[in-house]
Coordinates of C-alpha atoms and ligand atoms in Angstrom, one line a residue:
Chain A
M1202 CA 94.0 111.7 157.9
R1203 CA 90.4 113.0 157.7
C1204 CA 91.8 116.5 157.4
L1205 CA 94.0 115.5 154.5
A1206 CA 91.0 113.9 152.7
H1207 CA 89.1 117.1 153.2
V1208 CA 91.9 119.1 151.7
A1209 CA 92.1 116.8 148.7
S1210 CA 88.4 116.8 148.0
L1211 CA 88.2 120.5 148.4
A1212 CA 91.1 121.1 146.1
T1213 CA 89.5 118.9 143.5
L1214 CA 86.3 120.7 143.9
A1215 CA 88.0 124.1 143.5
A1216 CA 89.8 122.9 140.4
L1217 CA 86.6 121.6 138.9
V1218 CA 84.8 124.9 139.7
L1219 CA 87.6 126.9 138.2
L1220 CA 87.9 124.8 135.0
G1221 CA 84.2 124.2 134.5
G1222 CA 83.3 127.8 135.4
C1223 CA 85.6 129.2 132.7
G1224 CA 84.3 126.7 130.1
K1225 CA 87.9 126.3 128.9
P1226 CA 88.2 124.1 125.8
E1227 CA 90.5 121.1 126.1
F1228 CA 92.9 122.5 123.4
S1229 CA 93.7 125.9 122.2
D1230 CA 93.5 126.6 118.4
A1231 CA 97.3 126.6 118.3
E1232 CA 97.4 123.3 120.0
K1233 CA 94.8 121.9 117.6
K1234 CA 96.9 123.0 114.7
T1235 CA 100.0 121.3 116.1
I1236 CA 98.1 118.1 116.8
A1237 CA 96.7 118.1 113.3
S1238 CA 100.3 118.4 111.9
L1239 CA 101.3 115.2 113.7
A1240 CA 98.5 113.1 112.4
L1241 CA 99.3 110.3 109.9
N1242 CA 96.7 111.6 107.4
T1243 CA 99.1 114.5 106.7
L1244 CA 101.9 112.2 105.6
P1245 CA 102.3 112.5 101.9
A1246 CA 103.2 109.5 99.7
P1247 CA 106.9 108.9 99.5
K1248 CA 108.6 111.1 96.9
A1249 CA 110.0 109.3 93.8
D1250 CA 113.7 108.4 94.3
T1251 CA 115.2 109.4 91.0
T1252 CA 118.6 108.1 92.1
N1253 CA 117.1 104.6 92.0
Q1254 CA 115.2 104.1 88.7
Y1255 CA 114.0 100.7 90.1
A1256 CA 112.6 102.2 93.4
D1257 CA 109.0 101.7 92.3
V1258 CA 109.4 98.7 90.0
P1259 CA 107.5 95.7 91.6
A1260 CA 109.9 93.1 90.3
A1261 CA 112.8 94.9 91.9
A1262 CA 110.9 95.2 95.2
A1263 CA 110.1 91.4 95.0
L1264 CA 113.8 90.6 94.4
G1265 CA 114.7 93.0 97.2
S1266 CA 112.4 91.3 99.6
T1267 CA 113.9 87.9 98.7
L1268 CA 117.4 89.3 99.4
F1269 CA 116.2 91.0 102.6
F1270 CA 115.3 87.7 104.1
D1271 CA 118.1 85.6 102.6
A1272 CA 120.7 84.6 105.1
S1273 CA 123.0 83.5 102.3
M1274 CA 123.6 87.3 101.9
S1275 CA 126.3 87.1 104.5
R1276 CA 129.8 85.7 105.0
D1277 CA 128.7 82.6 107.0
G1278 CA 125.2 82.2 105.7
T1279 CA 123.6 83.0 109.0
V1280 CA 122.7 86.7 108.8
S1281 CA 120.3 88.6 106.6
C1282 CA 118.9 92.1 106.8
S1283 CA 115.9 90.5 108.6
T1284 CA 118.1 89.2 111.4
C1285 CA 118.2 92.6 112.9
H1286 CA 115.2 94.2 111.0
K1287 CA 112.7 91.6 112.2
I1288 CA 109.4 91.7 110.3
D1289 CA 107.3 91.0 113.3
R1290 CA 109.1 93.5 115.5
Q1291 CA 108.7 96.7 113.5
F1292 CA 111.8 95.7 111.6
Q1293 CA 114.1 96.1 114.6
D1294 CA 115.5 93.6 117.1
D1295 CA 114.8 94.8 120.7
L1296 CA 118.5 94.7 121.5
P1297 CA 120.6 97.7 122.8
Q1298 CA 123.1 97.1 120.0
A1299 CA 122.5 95.0 116.9
V1300 CA 124.2 91.6 116.7
G1301 CA 125.0 90.3 113.2
V1302 CA 128.2 88.2 112.6
G1303 CA 129.6 90.3 115.4
H1304 CA 128.4 92.7 118.1
T1305 CA 127.9 96.3 116.6
N1306 CA 127.9 99.5 118.5
R1307 CA 124.5 100.9 117.5
R1308 CA 120.8 100.2 118.0
T1309 CA 118.9 98.7 115.0
M1310 CA 116.5 101.3 113.6
P1311 CA 113.0 100.4 112.7
L1312 CA 112.0 100.8 109.0
A1313 CA 108.5 102.2 108.9
G1314 CA 108.5 105.2 106.6
V1315 CA 112.2 104.9 105.9
A1316 CA 111.7 106.0 102.3
R1317 CA 111.2 109.5 103.5
D1318 CA 114.5 109.8 105.3
P1319 CA 117.1 112.2 103.8
W1320 CA 119.9 110.5 105.8
F1321 CA 120.4 106.9 107.0
F1322 CA 121.8 105.3 110.1
W1323 CA 121.8 107.2 113.4
D1324 CA 124.6 109.5 112.2
G1325 CA 123.5 109.9 108.5
R1326 CA 126.6 108.3 107.0
R1327 CA 124.6 107.3 103.9
D1328 CA 122.5 109.5 101.8
S1329 CA 120.1 107.1 100.1
L1330 CA 118.1 104.0 101.0
W1331 CA 119.9 101.9 98.4
A1332 CA 123.4 103.1 99.5
Q1333 CA 122.4 102.3 103.1
A1334 CA 121.3 98.8 102.2
L1335 CA 124.8 98.1 100.9
T1336 CA 126.6 99.0 104.0
P1337 CA 125.7 96.2 106.4
L1338 CA 126.3 93.7 103.6
E1339 CA 130.1 94.4 103.9
N1340 CA 130.3 95.5 107.5
P1341 CA 132.4 92.7 109.3
L1342 CA 130.1 93.0 112.3
E1343 CA 126.9 92.7 110.3
Q1344 CA 126.6 90.5 107.2
A1345 CA 130.4 90.6 106.7
G1346 CA 130.2 89.7 103.1
N1347 CA 132.2 91.1 100.1
R1348 CA 130.8 92.5 96.9
A1349 CA 132.6 90.1 94.5
A1350 CA 131.0 87.2 96.4
F1351 CA 127.6 88.9 96.3
A1352 CA 127.8 89.4 92.6
H1353 CA 128.7 85.7 92.0
Y1354 CA 125.9 84.7 94.3
I1355 CA 123.3 86.8 92.5
K1356 CA 124.4 85.4 89.1
K1357 CA 124.3 81.8 90.3
R1358 CA 121.1 82.0 92.4
F1359 CA 119.0 84.9 91.0
G1360 CA 120.5 85.5 87.5
E1361 CA 117.3 85.3 85.6
R1362 CA 115.3 87.5 88.0
Y1363 CA 118.1 90.0 88.1
E1364 CA 118.5 90.3 84.3
R1365 CA 114.7 90.8 83.8
I1366 CA 115.0 93.9 86.0
F1367 CA 118.5 95.3 85.5
G1368 CA 119.5 93.9 82.1
P1369 CA 122.4 91.5 81.3
L1370 CA 124.8 90.5 84.1
P1371 CA 128.4 91.2 83.3
D1372 CA 130.9 88.4 82.7
L1373 CA 132.2 87.5 86.1
S1374 CA 134.3 84.5 85.1
T1375 CA 137.6 86.2 85.8
V1376 CA 136.4 88.1 89.0
P1377 CA 137.8 86.6 92.2
A1378 CA 135.4 84.7 94.4
N1379 CA 136.1 87.1 97.2
A1380 CA 137.1 90.7 96.7
S1381 CA 136.2 94.1 98.1
P1382 CA 137.9 97.5 98.8
L1383 CA 136.5 97.2 102.4
G1384 CA 137.2 93.5 103.2
T1385 CA 139.9 91.5 104.8
E1386 CA 143.5 92.1 103.7
A1387 CA 143.2 89.2 101.2
E1388 CA 139.9 90.6 99.8
K1389 CA 141.4 94.1 99.5
A1390 CA 144.4 92.7 97.6
A1391 CA 142.1 90.7 95.3
W1392 CA 140.1 93.8 94.7
N1393 CA 143.2 95.9 93.9
A1394 CA 144.3 93.3 91.4
M1395 CA 141.1 93.6 89.4
S1396 CA 140.9 95.8 86.4
T1397 CA 138.8 99.0 86.5
G1398 CA 136.3 97.4 84.2
Q1399 CA 135.9 94.4 86.5
A1400 CA 135.6 96.6 89.6
D1401 CA 132.9 98.7 87.8
D1402 CA 131.0 95.5 86.8
V1403 CA 131.0 94.2 90.4
N1404 CA 130.1 97.6 91.8
R1405 CA 127.2 97.9 89.3
V1406 CA 125.7 94.5 90.4
F1407 CA 126.3 95.5 94.1
A1408 CA 124.6 98.8 93.6
N1409 CA 121.6 97.1 92.0
I1410 CA 121.4 94.7 95.0
G1411 CA 121.0 97.9 97.1
K1412 CA 118.4 99.3 94.7
A1413 CA 116.3 96.1 94.9
I1414 CA 116.4 96.0 98.7
A1415 CA 115.5 99.7 98.8
A1416 CA 112.5 99.1 96.4
F1417 CA 111.3 96.5 98.9
E1418 CA 111.9 98.7 102.0
R1419 CA 109.9 101.6 100.4
S1420 CA 106.8 99.6 101.0
I1421 CA 107.2 99.6 104.8
E1422 CA 105.0 102.3 106.0
P1423 CA 103.8 103.5 109.4
Q1424 CA 100.3 102.4 110.5
Q1425 CA 97.4 104.4 112.0
T1426 CA 97.5 104.6 115.8
R1427 CA 95.1 105.6 118.5
F1428 CA 96.7 109.1 118.4
D1429 CA 95.8 109.4 114.7
R1430 CA 92.2 108.5 115.3
F1431 CA 92.1 111.0 118.2
A1432 CA 93.7 113.7 116.1
I1433 CA 91.3 113.2 113.2
D1434 CA 88.3 113.4 115.6
L1435 CA 89.8 116.5 117.2
A1436 CA 90.3 118.2 113.8
T1437 CA 86.8 117.4 112.6
G1438 CA 85.1 118.3 115.9
A1439 CA 83.8 114.7 116.3
K1440 CA 83.8 113.3 119.8
P1441 CA 86.5 110.6 120.0
E1442 CA 84.8 107.3 120.6
G1443 CA 86.1 103.9 121.8
D1444 CA 89.9 103.7 121.8
A1445 CA 90.2 107.1 120.0
A1446 CA 89.1 108.7 123.3
F1447 CA 92.1 109.8 125.4
S1448 CA 92.3 109.6 129.2
P1449 CA 92.9 112.8 131.1
E1450 CA 96.5 111.5 131.6
E1451 CA 97.0 111.0 127.9
I1452 CA 95.6 114.5 127.2
L1453 CA 98.0 116.0 129.7
G1454 CA 100.9 114.1 128.1
L1455 CA 99.9 115.3 124.7
K1456 CA 99.7 118.9 125.9
L1457 CA 103.1 118.6 127.5
F1458 CA 104.6 117.0 124.4
I1459 CA 103.5 119.9 122.2
G1460 CA 103.9 122.5 125.0
K1461 CA 106.0 122.8 128.1
A1462 CA 108.2 119.7 127.4
N1463 CA 109.2 121.0 123.9
C1464 CA 109.3 117.4 122.5
V1465 CA 107.5 118.5 119.3
T1466 CA 110.4 120.9 118.5
C1467 CA 112.4 118.0 117.1
H1468 CA 109.7 115.2 117.0
N1469 CA 107.6 117.1 114.5
G1470 CA 105.4 116.3 111.5
P1471 CA 103.5 113.1 111.0
R1472 CA 106.6 110.9 111.5
F1473 CA 107.5 112.7 114.7
T1474 CA 111.0 113.6 113.4
D1475 CA 112.7 116.6 111.9
N1476 CA 115.1 114.3 110.1
A1477 CA 118.0 116.3 111.6
F1478 CA 120.9 115.6 114.0
H1479 CA 121.0 116.7 117.6
N1480 CA 123.2 116.3 120.6
T1481 CA 120.8 115.7 123.4
G1482 CA 123.4 114.7 126.0
V1483 CA 122.7 111.0 125.7
P1484 CA 125.6 109.3 127.6
P1485 CA 128.0 106.9 125.9
V1486 CA 128.0 103.2 126.6
K1487 CA 130.9 101.9 128.6
D1488 CA 133.1 99.4 126.6
L1489 CA 131.9 100.4 123.2
P1490 CA 134.3 102.1 120.8
P1491 CA 134.3 106.0 120.9
D1492 CA 131.2 107.3 119.0
R1493 CA 131.1 110.9 118.0
G1494 CA 127.9 110.7 115.9
R1495 CA 127.3 113.0 112.9
V1496 CA 130.7 114.8 113.0
D1497 CA 132.4 111.6 111.9
A1498 CA 129.8 110.6 109.4
V1499 CA 130.3 113.6 107.2
A1500 CA 133.6 112.3 105.8
Q1501 CA 132.1 108.8 105.4
V1502 CA 129.1 109.9 103.3
Q1503 CA 131.4 112.0 101.2
A1504 CA 133.8 109.1 100.6
D1505 CA 131.1 106.6 99.8
P1506 CA 131.3 105.7 96.1
F1507 CA 127.6 104.9 96.1
N1508 CA 126.6 108.4 97.3
C1509 CA 124.4 110.7 95.2
F1510 CA 127.4 112.3 93.5
G1511 CA 128.8 108.8 92.5
K1512 CA 128.4 107.2 89.1
F1513 CA 125.9 104.6 90.3
R1514 CA 123.2 107.2 90.8
D1515 CA 120.4 107.1 88.3
G1516 CA 118.9 110.4 87.1
D1517 CA 120.6 113.7 87.4
A1518 CA 122.5 115.5 90.2
S1519 CA 119.5 117.7 91.0
A1520 CA 118.5 114.9 93.4
C1521 CA 121.7 115.4 95.4
R1522 CA 120.8 118.7 97.2
E1523 CA 120.9 117.1 100.7
L1524 CA 124.4 116.0 100.1
R1525 CA 125.4 119.2 98.4
F1526 CA 124.1 121.5 101.1
M1527 CA 125.0 119.3 104.0
V1528 CA 126.6 120.9 107.1
K1529 CA 130.2 119.6 107.0
D1530 CA 131.7 120.9 110.2
G1531 CA 131.0 122.7 113.5
Q1532 CA 130.5 121.9 117.1
Q1533 CA 126.8 121.1 116.6
L1534 CA 127.7 117.9 114.8
V1535 CA 129.6 116.4 117.8
R1536 CA 127.7 113.5 119.3
A1537 CA 124.7 114.6 117.2
Y1538 CA 122.3 111.8 116.2
K1539 CA 119.2 111.6 114.1
T1540 CA 115.9 112.3 115.7
P1541 CA 114.1 109.0 115.6
S1542 CA 110.4 108.7 114.7
L1543 CA 108.3 108.1 117.8
R1544 CA 105.6 106.0 116.0
G1545 CA 105.6 102.6 117.6
A1546 CA 108.4 103.6 120.0
A1547 CA 106.6 102.5 123.1
A1548 CA 106.8 98.8 121.9
R1549 CA 110.5 98.8 121.0
A1550 CA 112.7 99.4 124.0
P1551 CA 115.6 99.9 124.5
Y1552 CA 116.1 103.5 123.4
M1553 CA 118.7 105.8 121.9
H1554 CA 121.5 105.2 119.4
A1555 CA 123.2 102.5 121.5
G1556 CA 120.2 101.3 123.6
Q1557 CA 121.2 103.5 126.6
F1558 CA 117.8 103.6 128.2
S1559 CA 115.7 100.5 128.8
S1560 CA 112.3 102.2 129.2
L1561 CA 110.4 105.3 128.1
D1562 CA 110.4 106.4 131.8
E1563 CA 114.2 106.6 131.6
V1564 CA 114.0 108.5 128.3
V1565 CA 111.6 111.1 129.6
A1566 CA 113.6 111.3 132.9
H1567 CA 116.7 112.0 130.8
Y1568 CA 115.0 114.9 128.9
S1569 CA 113.5 116.3 132.1
K1570 CA 116.9 116.3 133.7
A1571 CA 118.9 117.2 130.6
P1572 CA 122.4 116.4 131.8
A1573 CA 125.4 118.0 130.0
A1574 CA 126.9 116.1 127.1
V1575 CA 130.2 114.2 127.6
E1576 CA 131.4 115.9 124.4
G1577 CA 129.9 118.8 122.4
V1578 CA 126.9 120.7 123.7
S1579 CA 123.5 119.3 124.5
E1580 CA 120.7 121.2 122.8
V1581 CA 118.2 120.3 125.5
H1582 CA 117.5 122.2 128.7
P1583 CA 116.2 120.9 132.1
L1584 CA 112.4 120.7 132.3
D1585 CA 112.0 119.6 135.9
L1586 CA 108.9 117.7 135.1
S1587 CA 107.0 116.2 138.1
D1588 CA 106.5 112.5 138.5
H1589 CA 102.9 113.0 137.3
E1590 CA 104.0 114.9 134.2
R1591 CA 106.6 112.4 133.2
A1592 CA 104.1 109.6 133.6
A1593 CA 101.6 111.5 131.5
L1594 CA 104.2 111.9 128.7
V1595 CA 104.8 108.2 128.7
A1596 CA 101.1 107.6 128.6
F1597 CA 100.8 109.8 125.6
L1598 CA 103.8 108.1 123.8
K1599 CA 101.9 104.8 124.2
T1600 CA 99.1 106.2 122.1
L1601 CA 101.5 106.2 119.1
D1602 CA 101.6 102.4 119.1
Chain B
M818 CA 105.3 124.7 172.7
R819 CA 102.1 126.3 173.9
H820 CA 101.5 128.0 170.6
A821 CA 102.0 124.8 168.7
A822 CA 99.5 123.0 170.9
R823 CA 96.9 125.7 170.5
D824 CA 97.4 125.6 166.7
V825 CA 96.7 121.9 166.6
I826 CA 93.6 122.4 168.7
S827 CA 92.3 125.2 166.6
R828 CA 93.0 123.4 163.3
R829 CA 91.1 120.4 164.6
G830 CA 88.2 122.5 165.7
T831 CA 87.8 124.7 162.6
G832 CA 89.5 122.6 159.9
L833 CA 87.2 123.5 157.1
A834 CA 87.1 127.2 157.8
S835 CA 90.9 127.5 157.9
I836 CA 91.2 125.6 154.6
W837 CA 89.0 128.1 152.9
R838 CA 91.1 130.8 154.5
Y839 CA 94.2 129.2 152.9
I840 CA 92.4 128.9 149.5
F841 CA 91.3 132.5 149.5
A842 CA 94.7 133.7 150.6
G843 CA 96.2 131.6 147.8
L844 CA 93.9 133.0 145.2
G845 CA 94.5 136.5 146.4
L846 CA 98.3 136.0 146.2
A847 CA 97.9 134.6 142.8
A848 CA 95.9 137.6 141.6
L849 CA 98.5 139.9 143.0
V850 CA 101.3 138.1 141.2
V851 CA 99.4 138.2 137.9
G852 CA 98.7 141.9 138.4
V853 CA 102.3 142.7 139.1
L854 CA 103.5 140.6 136.1
T855 CA 101.0 142.3 133.8
V856 CA 102.2 145.7 134.8
V857 CA 105.8 144.7 134.3
Y858 CA 105.0 143.2 131.0
L859 CA 103.0 146.1 129.7
T860 CA 105.5 148.7 130.8
A861 CA 108.7 146.8 129.7
P862 CA 110.2 148.2 126.5
H863 CA 109.6 145.6 123.9
S864 CA 112.8 143.7 123.3
P865 CA 114.8 145.0 120.4
Q866 CA 116.3 141.5 120.1
G867 CA 112.9 140.0 119.0
P868 CA 112.4 138.9 115.5
D869 CA 112.0 141.5 112.7
T870 CA 110.2 139.5 110.1
S871 CA 110.3 142.1 107.3
R872 CA 111.4 140.6 104.0
S873 CA 113.2 143.7 102.8
K874 CA 115.7 145.8 104.8
K875 CA 118.9 147.9 104.7
T876 CA 122.1 146.0 105.3
A877 CA 123.9 146.8 108.6
N878 CA 126.0 149.7 107.3
G879 CA 123.4 150.9 104.9
L880 CA 125.4 149.9 101.8
F881 CA 122.7 147.8 100.2
V882 CA 119.0 147.2 100.3
A883 CA 118.4 143.4 100.6
S884 CA 115.2 141.4 100.2
F885 CA 114.7 137.8 100.8
E886 CA 111.8 135.7 99.6
P887 CA 111.1 132.0 99.0
E888 CA 111.5 131.3 95.3
R889 CA 108.3 129.4 95.1
G890 CA 105.9 131.2 97.4
A891 CA 105.3 129.4 100.7
I892 CA 107.8 128.2 103.3
R893 CA 107.4 124.4 103.8
Q894 CA 108.9 123.2 107.1
G895 CA 111.3 120.3 106.6
E896 CA 111.9 120.7 102.9
L897 CA 115.0 121.9 101.1
Q898 CA 113.9 125.1 99.4
S899 CA 115.5 127.8 97.3
W900 CA 115.1 131.5 98.2
L901 CA 115.9 134.6 96.3
L902 CA 118.1 137.3 97.8
T903 CA 117.8 140.6 95.8
L904 CA 120.5 143.2 96.3
K905 CA 120.2 146.8 95.3
T906 CA 122.4 149.8 96.2
A907 CA 121.0 152.5 98.4
A908 CA 120.3 154.4 95.1
G909 CA 118.3 151.4 93.8
A910 CA 120.7 150.0 91.3
P911 CA 121.0 146.2 91.1
V912 CA 124.1 144.8 92.7
E913 CA 126.0 142.5 90.3
G914 CA 128.8 140.1 90.9
A915 CA 128.3 139.9 94.7
A916 CA 130.1 137.3 96.8
I917 CA 127.6 136.0 99.3
T918 CA 128.1 133.7 102.3
V919 CA 125.2 132.4 104.4
S920 CA 125.1 131.5 108.1
G921 CA 122.4 131.4 110.8
G922 CA 120.5 129.3 113.2
M923 CA 117.9 129.6 115.9
P924 CA 118.8 132.2 118.5
Q925 CA 116.5 130.8 121.1
H926 CA 117.7 127.2 120.6
N927 CA 121.4 127.8 120.5
H928 CA 121.9 125.8 117.3
G929 CA 122.9 126.6 113.8
L930 CA 121.3 125.8 110.5
P931 CA 120.6 122.2 109.6
T932 CA 121.9 122.8 106.1
S933 CA 124.6 125.0 104.5
P934 CA 122.7 127.2 102.1
Q935 CA 124.7 128.7 99.3
A936 CA 124.3 131.4 96.6
T937 CA 124.1 129.0 93.6
D938 CA 123.0 131.3 90.7
Y939 CA 122.9 134.9 89.6
L940 CA 119.5 135.5 88.0
G941 CA 120.1 139.1 86.8
E942 CA 118.7 142.4 88.2
G943 CA 120.5 141.9 91.5
R944 CA 118.7 138.6 92.2
Y945 CA 120.7 135.7 93.7
R946 CA 119.4 132.2 94.2
I947 CA 120.1 130.9 97.7
D948 CA 119.6 127.2 97.5
G949 CA 119.7 124.5 100.3
V950 CA 117.6 126.4 102.8
K951 CA 115.7 124.1 105.2
F952 CA 113.8 124.9 108.4
T953 CA 113.5 121.7 110.3
M954 CA 111.4 123.0 113.3
G955 CA 109.0 125.7 114.2
G956 CA 110.2 128.9 115.9
W957 CA 112.5 131.8 115.2
W958 CA 115.2 131.3 112.6
Q959 CA 117.9 133.8 111.5
L960 CA 119.7 133.8 108.2
R961 CA 122.7 136.1 108.0
F962 CA 124.2 137.1 104.6
A963 CA 127.7 138.6 104.3
V964 CA 127.8 140.4 101.0
S965 CA 130.9 141.6 99.2
A966 CA 130.5 143.6 96.0
A967 CA 132.1 146.6 94.1
A968 CA 130.5 149.0 96.5
G969 CA 132.0 147.2 99.5
S970 CA 131.2 144.6 102.1
D971 CA 128.1 144.6 104.4
S972 CA 125.8 142.1 106.1
V973 CA 122.2 141.6 106.8
V974 CA 120.1 139.4 109.0
F975 CA 116.7 138.1 108.1
D976 CA 114.4 136.7 110.8
I977 CA 112.0 134.0 109.8
V978 CA 109.4 132.8 112.2
L979 CA 107.6 129.5 111.5
Ligands
LIG2146 CU1 115.7 124.8 117.0

């Protein structure tokens, strides 16, 4: 035992002599550049969304926030956007899979900075924030409503507010109480019996509901974290003080994150995401329906009447380049999911698109081990990180809270 | 058995000295490894597969001279950008009416492009707008252009390192 203690103290001494003797700075210039690129102060203001002319209209955002929290925006009056996107929980719900009217197969995504996403949902099956907002409203497992009922409800409950923003509501007196091309058999039949003009009228009100909710969601922004204070001090050469100072373990974790562990390859920029889709070998969840990720979302976003090419877009088609130049096929889309932002991630377990991992330790262990994908090819390679290195990465991730 | 016993005794007796011996031996070994690696690295022929970041080059079979530049100056990671592909014949005449397809990816990451860039406009003088180019991460990217024109078909690969 004494002998071991000697070895440990000597090794520490030797390490100190070696490090101190060389006067090695904590971070190389390349590392400093990468760290600066991750700091929140480099995040530009959200770009204008020309496909939603109401995106920055305060009255639209106000109506959107009312609708976001309104449980009447569902089939049975019990589910609103905020049921899963909880305002005091980073607009997510801490569940492995979201539960609305039914049990879904995907993890609720948080909303901070969402206005900057080019694609929505884990698989990118919608191409704008307003088109995204419409989808849960009619998903039978989420809000389970139908667009005709929503149009009637808006007219009855928020008619005046709606008209001040979007102009006169259409005459809905002959529109069935419940109708949607995506609803139950009865709702589909009712929808198909409507005239084209009626369907257009309802779709227009429905699209505007999405545009109002999107206007509200644009205001949800990421907050400054310990990491950002540390990064600013590092960039300016100031000595990080108070909680901006990192422990040796956090510094090691940061170095691994931007170095050997390659996390920053995909988790890049001030939102810690490349906004792209990757197969990282995350295992499927037993008993959930088959889920192939991005490869199945391509057809869905193309078929969505509310996509950027559709007639409910404001502005011109120059805003549709993401959709126009989207990758439509290929092996790399199989079980590919969007890179999530890591800001605030430490406080919102479980992780991955179906809540597969219950802790950051499990996430880091997965990327260190890099198992093969059940389908498609995983883009990640084994890292064989030590226990100490994995703990350091987790310690660093907690500074993003 | 006797040897093992003697080892234990000697380690107990001169624990510190033998630890230093180990440390020096370790350092010596490390220096040797570094030395060997340096020699290997310095004498190795530099990989012909590494990125060639020139923005202007002959196509694979020498049919055309191609150059590829961002349309508006700088490359911005994570943004959809348009680039210009300029095609001249070997004699320097602009190549008109070319059919161009684009593919590519990151050779070190084993993935393709995050978007499907396309030749969207002909701007005259052999210049083609390649729109929908996006580099989502740092590293070595390749864009491969297959070009078909009156002079024939050829291809060219541009390396872009972010
Ligand atoms: Cu890559």
